[in-house]
């Protein structure tokens, strides 16, 4: 709860900052002029009536200031909620049936949403400069590909001795059914170290993964399935799965240590 409250304060500050460049400054300026006028009149006499006018004006200005700031904040929040980069796809939220994405192709043949391409390239270049060799293990997937992956995982589990029900339940901890995978959005990449390309708990010890987890927010990415948030995301910890949400949201989510689910909840709770 405390974190959500802090996030709320952050939102209010953002709204005030945005308004600060125009609307809010206008109010301050207007208020200053009103008081200046009243003070000048006050010096010339007729104190009683002028005091009354001043208080009335001040009330109007304060009310107007509050309304305008609230309007600006509501507008910012509304825009945030509609932001396509914050599209929620998890086990409870399927990819919208009419979802379409423009794709860009990486040098290695993987595809990602065009909108994340530049920031992804910047992040991979920065990682390289820092001495890390990052490999894209997976990026955009079609529904068919997602279905294949789930079936493969179920078969692997059954091969290892599980019955079909157990095999499916276990597979669903790490592989989404088709239509429910973030990889189908084009906003997600699985990134691994060239020296350890395993998608398991050892990945977090690699230099590439340590760098990515520390710096990804600067490029608009978040590690989507963190440790300790499994009940919220519905997924096991995956240190390699990075989701693009845009630089602003990535920074806020990182500072507040919240998942996309928690972040969207916090936005929704504000009017
Ligand atoms: Zn992934």
Short mmCIF file of C-alpha atoms and ligand atoms in Angstrom, two decimals:
data_model
loop_
_atom_site.label_atom_id
_atom_site.label_comp_id
_atom_site.label_asym_id
_atom_site.label_seq_id
_atom_site.Cartn_x
_atom_site.Cartn_y
_atom_site.Cartn_z
CA UNK A 1 0.00 0.00 0.00
CA UNK A 2 2.79 2.36 0.92
CA UNK A 3 4.39 1.95 -2.46
CA UNK A 4 1.11 2.63 -4.25
CA UNK A 5 0.67 5.79 -2.24
CA UNK A 6 4.15 6.90 -3.20
CA UNK A 7 3.32 6.16 -6.82
CA UNK A 8 0.21 8.31 -6.46
CA UNK A 9 2.28 11.21 -5.19
CA UNK A 10 4.63 10.71 -8.11
CA UNK A 11 1.70 10.94 -10.53
CA UNK A 12 0.50 14.15 -8.91
CA UNK A 13 3.98 15.60 -9.21
CA UNK A 14 4.17 14.68 -12.87
CA UNK A 15 0.82 16.33 -13.52
CA UNK A 16 1.92 19.47 -11.70
CA UNK A 17 5.22 19.51 -13.58
CA UNK A 18 3.48 19.15 -16.94
CA UNK A 19 0.94 21.80 -16.02
CA UNK A 20 3.81 23.87 -14.62
CA UNK A 21 4.98 24.81 -18.08
CA UNK A 22 1.72 26.47 -18.96
CA UNK A 23 -1.54 26.26 -17.07
CA UNK A 24 -0.16 26.26 -13.54
CA UNK A 25 2.15 29.17 -14.24
CA UNK A 26 -0.83 31.03 -15.67
CA UNK A 27 -2.78 30.56 -12.44
CA UNK A 28 0.08 31.77 -10.27
CA UNK A 29 0.47 34.79 -12.47
CA UNK A 30 -3.24 35.52 -12.46
CA UNK A 31 -3.42 35.16 -8.67
CA UNK A 32 -0.48 37.56 -8.29
CA UNK A 33 -2.20 40.17 -10.43
CA UNK A 34 -5.41 39.93 -8.41
CA UNK A 35 -3.64 40.46 -5.11
CA UNK A 36 -1.58 43.26 -6.59
CA UNK A 37 -4.74 45.04 -7.76
CA UNK A 38 -6.42 44.59 -4.38
CA UNK A 39 -3.39 45.89 -2.50
CA UNK A 40 -3.24 49.01 -4.68
CA UNK A 41 -6.92 49.72 -4.10
CA UNK A 42 -6.50 49.09 -0.40
CA UNK A 43 -3.93 51.84 -0.13
CA UNK A 44 -6.34 54.35 -1.64
CA UNK A 45 -9.11 53.78 0.96
CA UNK A 46 -12.56 52.03 1.02
CA UNK A 47 -11.00 49.23 3.02
CA UNK A 48 -14.20 47.30 3.95
CA UNK A 49 -15.60 46.70 0.49
CA UNK A 50 -12.21 46.02 -1.05
CA UNK A 51 -11.33 43.38 1.58
CA UNK A 52 -14.56 41.59 0.72
CA UNK A 53 -13.77 41.60 -3.01
CA UNK A 54 -10.25 40.33 -2.35
CA UNK A 55 -11.44 37.32 -0.34
CA UNK A 56 -14.01 36.46 -2.97
CA UNK A 57 -11.40 36.65 -5.72
CA UNK A 58 -8.97 34.55 -3.73
CA UNK A 59 -11.60 31.82 -3.25
CA UNK A 60 -12.38 31.82 -6.96
CA UNK A 61 -8.72 31.63 -7.85
CA UNK A 62 -7.99 28.79 -5.42
CA UNK A 63 -11.01 26.83 -6.71
CA UNK A 64 -9.98 27.48 -10.29
CA UNK A 65 -6.41 26.44 -9.51
CA UNK A 66 -7.55 23.17 -7.94
CA UNK A 67 -9.90 22.36 -10.82
CA UNK A 68 -7.28 23.10 -13.46
CA UNK A 69 -4.62 21.02 -11.72
CA UNK A 70 -7.07 18.14 -11.28
CA UNK A 71 -8.09 18.41 -14.93
CA UNK A 72 -4.47 18.34 -16.04
CA UNK A 73 -3.77 15.31 -13.84
CA UNK A 74 -6.89 13.49 -15.04
CA UNK A 75 -5.80 14.12 -18.62
CA UNK A 76 -2.32 12.75 -17.97
CA UNK A 77 -3.74 9.66 -16.27
CA UNK A 78 -6.24 9.08 -19.06
CA UNK A 79 -3.45 9.28 -21.64
CA UNK A 80 -1.37 6.86 -19.57
CA UNK A 81 -4.18 4.34 -19.35
CA UNK A 82 -4.64 4.43 -23.11
CA UNK A 83 -0.91 4.14 -23.78
CA UNK A 84 -0.53 1.09 -26.06
CA UNK A 85 2.94 0.47 -24.63
CA UNK A 86 1.28 -0.45 -21.33
CA UNK A 87 -0.83 -3.18 -22.95
CA UNK A 88 -1.38 -5.87 -20.33
CA UNK A 89 -1.12 -9.42 -21.56
CA UNK A 90 -0.97 -12.13 -18.92
CA UNK A 91 -2.79 -15.32 -17.99
CA UNK A 92 -5.96 -13.33 -17.23
CA UNK A 93 -5.69 -10.84 -20.08
CA UNK A 94 -5.54 -12.16 -23.61
CA UNK A 95 -4.04 -10.27 -26.48
CA UNK A 96 -6.92 -8.27 -28.04
CA UNK A 97 -8.41 -10.20 -30.97
CA UNK A 98 -7.87 -7.23 -33.30
CA UNK A 99 -4.28 -6.63 -32.14
CA UNK A 100 -1.95 -5.54 -34.92
CA UNK A 101 1.69 -4.62 -34.71
CA UNK A 102 4.21 -3.22 -37.20
CA UNK A 103 7.37 -5.27 -36.95
CA UNK A 104 11.04 -4.49 -37.46
CA UNK A 105 13.59 -7.22 -38.13
CA UNK A 106 16.86 -7.47 -36.21
CA UNK A 107 20.15 -8.51 -37.82
CA UNK A 108 19.78 -12.01 -36.40
CA UNK A 109 16.32 -12.43 -37.96
CA UNK A 110 14.27 -11.92 -34.78
CA UNK A 111 11.40 -9.49 -35.05
CA UNK A 112 10.18 -6.86 -32.58
CA UNK A 113 7.55 -4.14 -32.63
CA UNK A 114 8.88 -1.28 -34.73
CA UNK A 115 8.20 1.14 -31.88
CA UNK A 116 10.75 -0.54 -29.57
CA UNK A 117 13.47 -1.05 -32.18
CA UNK A 118 15.56 2.09 -31.60
CA UNK A 119 15.59 1.82 -27.81
CA UNK A 120 16.40 -1.89 -28.01
CA UNK A 121 19.32 -1.17 -30.34
CA UNK A 122 20.54 1.59 -28.00
CA UNK A 123 20.37 -0.78 -25.04
CA UNK A 124 22.25 -3.55 -26.84
CA UNK A 125 24.94 -1.08 -27.98
CA UNK A 126 25.34 0.30 -24.46
CA UNK A 127 25.61 -3.25 -23.09
CA UNK A 128 28.32 -4.01 -25.65
CA UNK A 129 30.23 -0.85 -24.70
CA UNK A 130 30.04 -1.98 -21.08
CA UNK A 131 31.71 -5.25 -22.08
CA UNK A 132 28.60 -7.47 -22.16
CA UNK A 133 27.64 -9.65 -25.09
CA UNK A 134 23.88 -9.96 -25.20
CA UNK A 135 22.11 -12.44 -27.43
CA UNK A 136 18.42 -12.20 -28.31
CA UNK A 137 17.05 -15.63 -27.47
CA UNK A 138 13.45 -14.85 -28.37
CA UNK A 139 11.41 -11.85 -29.47
CA UNK A 140 8.10 -11.55 -31.34
CA UNK A 141 6.20 -14.81 -31.68
CA UNK A 142 3.16 -15.64 -33.74
CA UNK A 143 0.28 -17.50 -32.10
CA UNK A 144 1.33 -20.69 -33.92
CA UNK A 145 4.86 -20.43 -32.60
CA UNK A 146 3.56 -19.86 -29.07
CA UNK A 147 1.33 -22.93 -29.31
CA UNK A 148 4.27 -25.03 -30.55
CA UNK A 149 6.40 -23.90 -27.60
CA UNK A 150 3.76 -24.88 -25.07
CA UNK A 151 3.28 -28.31 -26.67
CA UNK A 152 7.06 -28.86 -26.68
CA UNK A 153 7.27 -28.00 -22.99
CA UNK A 154 4.39 -30.36 -22.14
CA UNK A 155 6.03 -33.17 -24.13
CA UNK A 156 9.35 -32.54 -22.36
CA UNK A 157 7.66 -32.76 -18.95
CA UNK A 158 5.87 -36.00 -19.87
CA UNK A 159 9.16 -37.42 -21.13
CA UNK A 160 10.55 -36.61 -17.67
CA UNK A 161 7.84 -38.72 -16.01
CA UNK A 162 4.90 -36.36 -15.35
CA UNK A 163 1.38 -37.32 -16.30
CA UNK A 164 -0.38 -35.13 -18.86
CA UNK A 165 -2.16 -32.95 -16.29
CA UNK A 166 1.01 -32.35 -14.26
CA UNK A 167 3.00 -31.74 -17.43
CA UNK A 168 0.58 -29.08 -18.63
CA UNK A 169 0.33 -27.34 -15.23
CA UNK A 170 4.10 -27.23 -14.94
CA UNK A 171 4.56 -26.00 -18.52
CA UNK A 172 2.11 -23.16 -17.93
CA UNK A 173 4.34 -21.79 -15.16
CA UNK A 174 6.88 -20.76 -17.76
CA UNK A 175 5.15 -20.87 -21.15
CA UNK A 176 1.95 -18.98 -21.89
CA UNK A 177 -0.85 -20.48 -23.96
CA UNK A 178 -1.19 -18.85 -27.37
CA UNK A 179 -3.05 -15.56 -27.28
CA UNK A 180 -1.76 -14.90 -23.75
CA UNK A 181 1.96 -14.40 -24.30
CA UNK A 182 3.67 -11.05 -24.11
CA UNK A 183 5.93 -12.26 -26.89
CA UNK A 184 2.94 -11.94 -29.22
CA UNK A 185 2.85 -8.18 -28.58
CA UNK A 186 6.28 -7.57 -30.12
CA UNK A 187 7.22 -5.54 -27.01
CA UNK A 188 9.12 -8.35 -25.34
CA UNK A 189 12.55 -9.88 -25.74
CA UNK A 190 14.34 -12.71 -23.96
CA UNK A 191 17.97 -11.64 -23.60
CA UNK A 192 20.84 -13.87 -22.53
CA UNK A 193 24.59 -13.71 -22.11
CA UNK A 194 26.55 -15.10 -25.05
CA UNK A 195 28.50 -17.27 -22.58
CA UNK A 196 25.41 -18.74 -20.91
CA UNK A 197 22.32 -18.95 -23.04
CA UNK A 198 20.30 -21.04 -20.60
CA UNK A 199 16.86 -19.73 -19.65
CA UNK A 200 17.20 -20.75 -16.02
CA UNK A 201 18.28 -19.43 -12.62
CA UNK A 202 21.95 -19.33 -13.64
CA UNK A 203 21.19 -16.53 -16.13
CA UNK A 204 20.99 -13.92 -13.36
CA UNK A 205 24.65 -14.49 -12.48
CA UNK A 206 25.92 -13.55 -15.94
CA UNK A 207 27.55 -10.17 -16.56
CA UNK A 208 25.06 -9.43 -19.34
CA UNK A 209 22.04 -10.10 -17.16
CA UNK A 210 23.41 -8.13 -14.22
CA UNK A 211 24.00 -5.16 -16.54
CA UNK A 212 20.58 -5.48 -18.17
CA UNK A 213 18.68 -5.67 -14.89
CA UNK A 214 20.54 -2.61 -13.63
CA UNK A 215 20.23 -0.48 -16.76
CA UNK A 216 17.22 -1.64 -18.80
CA UNK A 217 14.88 1.04 -17.42
CA UNK A 218 17.01 3.75 -19.04
CA UNK A 219 15.97 2.32 -22.41
CA UNK A 220 12.29 1.81 -21.54
CA UNK A 221 12.46 -1.86 -20.52
CA UNK A 222 11.57 -3.67 -17.30
CA UNK A 223 12.34 -7.17 -16.13
CA UNK A 224 8.77 -8.34 -16.32
CA UNK A 225 8.70 -11.37 -14.01
CA UNK A 226 10.71 -10.50 -10.90
CA UNK A 227 11.48 -12.72 -7.94
CA UNK A 228 8.87 -12.48 -5.18
CA UNK A 229 6.09 -11.22 -7.48
CA UNK A 230 5.10 -14.59 -8.90
CA UNK A 231 1.59 -14.39 -7.40
CA UNK A 232 1.01 -11.06 -9.13
CA UNK A 233 2.49 -11.80 -12.55
CA UNK A 234 1.45 -15.45 -12.65
CA UNK A 235 4.94 -16.42 -13.80
CA UNK A 236 8.05 -17.87 -12.25
CA UNK A 237 11.02 -15.54 -11.92
CA UNK A 238 12.53 -14.94 -15.36
CA UNK A 239 15.62 -12.76 -15.19
CA UNK A 240 15.90 -12.81 -19.01
CA UNK A 241 12.41 -11.65 -20.02
CA UNK A 242 12.38 -7.91 -20.70
CA UNK A 243 9.28 -5.96 -21.62
CA UNK A 244 9.23 -2.54 -23.26
CA UNK A 245 6.85 -0.08 -21.56
CA UNK A 246 8.47 3.23 -22.58
CA UNK A 247 11.07 5.22 -20.67
CA UNK A 248 8.73 7.11 -18.37
CA UNK A 249 6.81 4.06 -17.11
CA UNK A 250 9.98 1.94 -16.92
CA UNK A 251 11.62 4.51 -14.66
CA UNK A 252 8.59 4.77 -12.36
CA UNK A 253 8.09 1.01 -12.18
CA UNK A 254 11.77 0.53 -11.35
CA UNK A 255 11.85 3.25 -8.68
CA UNK A 256 8.68 1.88 -7.07
CA UNK A 257 9.60 -1.80 -7.53
CA UNK A 258 6.21 -2.55 -9.07
CA UNK A 259 5.18 -4.92 -11.82
CA UNK A 260 3.07 -3.83 -14.78
CA UNK A 261 -0.01 -5.28 -13.03
CA UNK A 262 0.64 -3.17 -9.92
CA UNK A 263 1.48 -0.10 -11.95
CA UNK A 264 -1.75 -0.30 -13.95
CA UNK A 265 -3.73 -0.90 -10.74
CA UNK A 266 -2.22 2.23 -9.21
CA UNK A 267 -3.18 4.22 -12.33
CA UNK A 268 -6.71 2.82 -12.29
CA UNK A 269 -7.23 3.71 -8.64
CA UNK A 270 -6.62 7.36 -9.34
CA UNK A 271 -9.60 9.20 -10.79
ZN1 LIG B 1 10.10 -14.40 -22.53
#
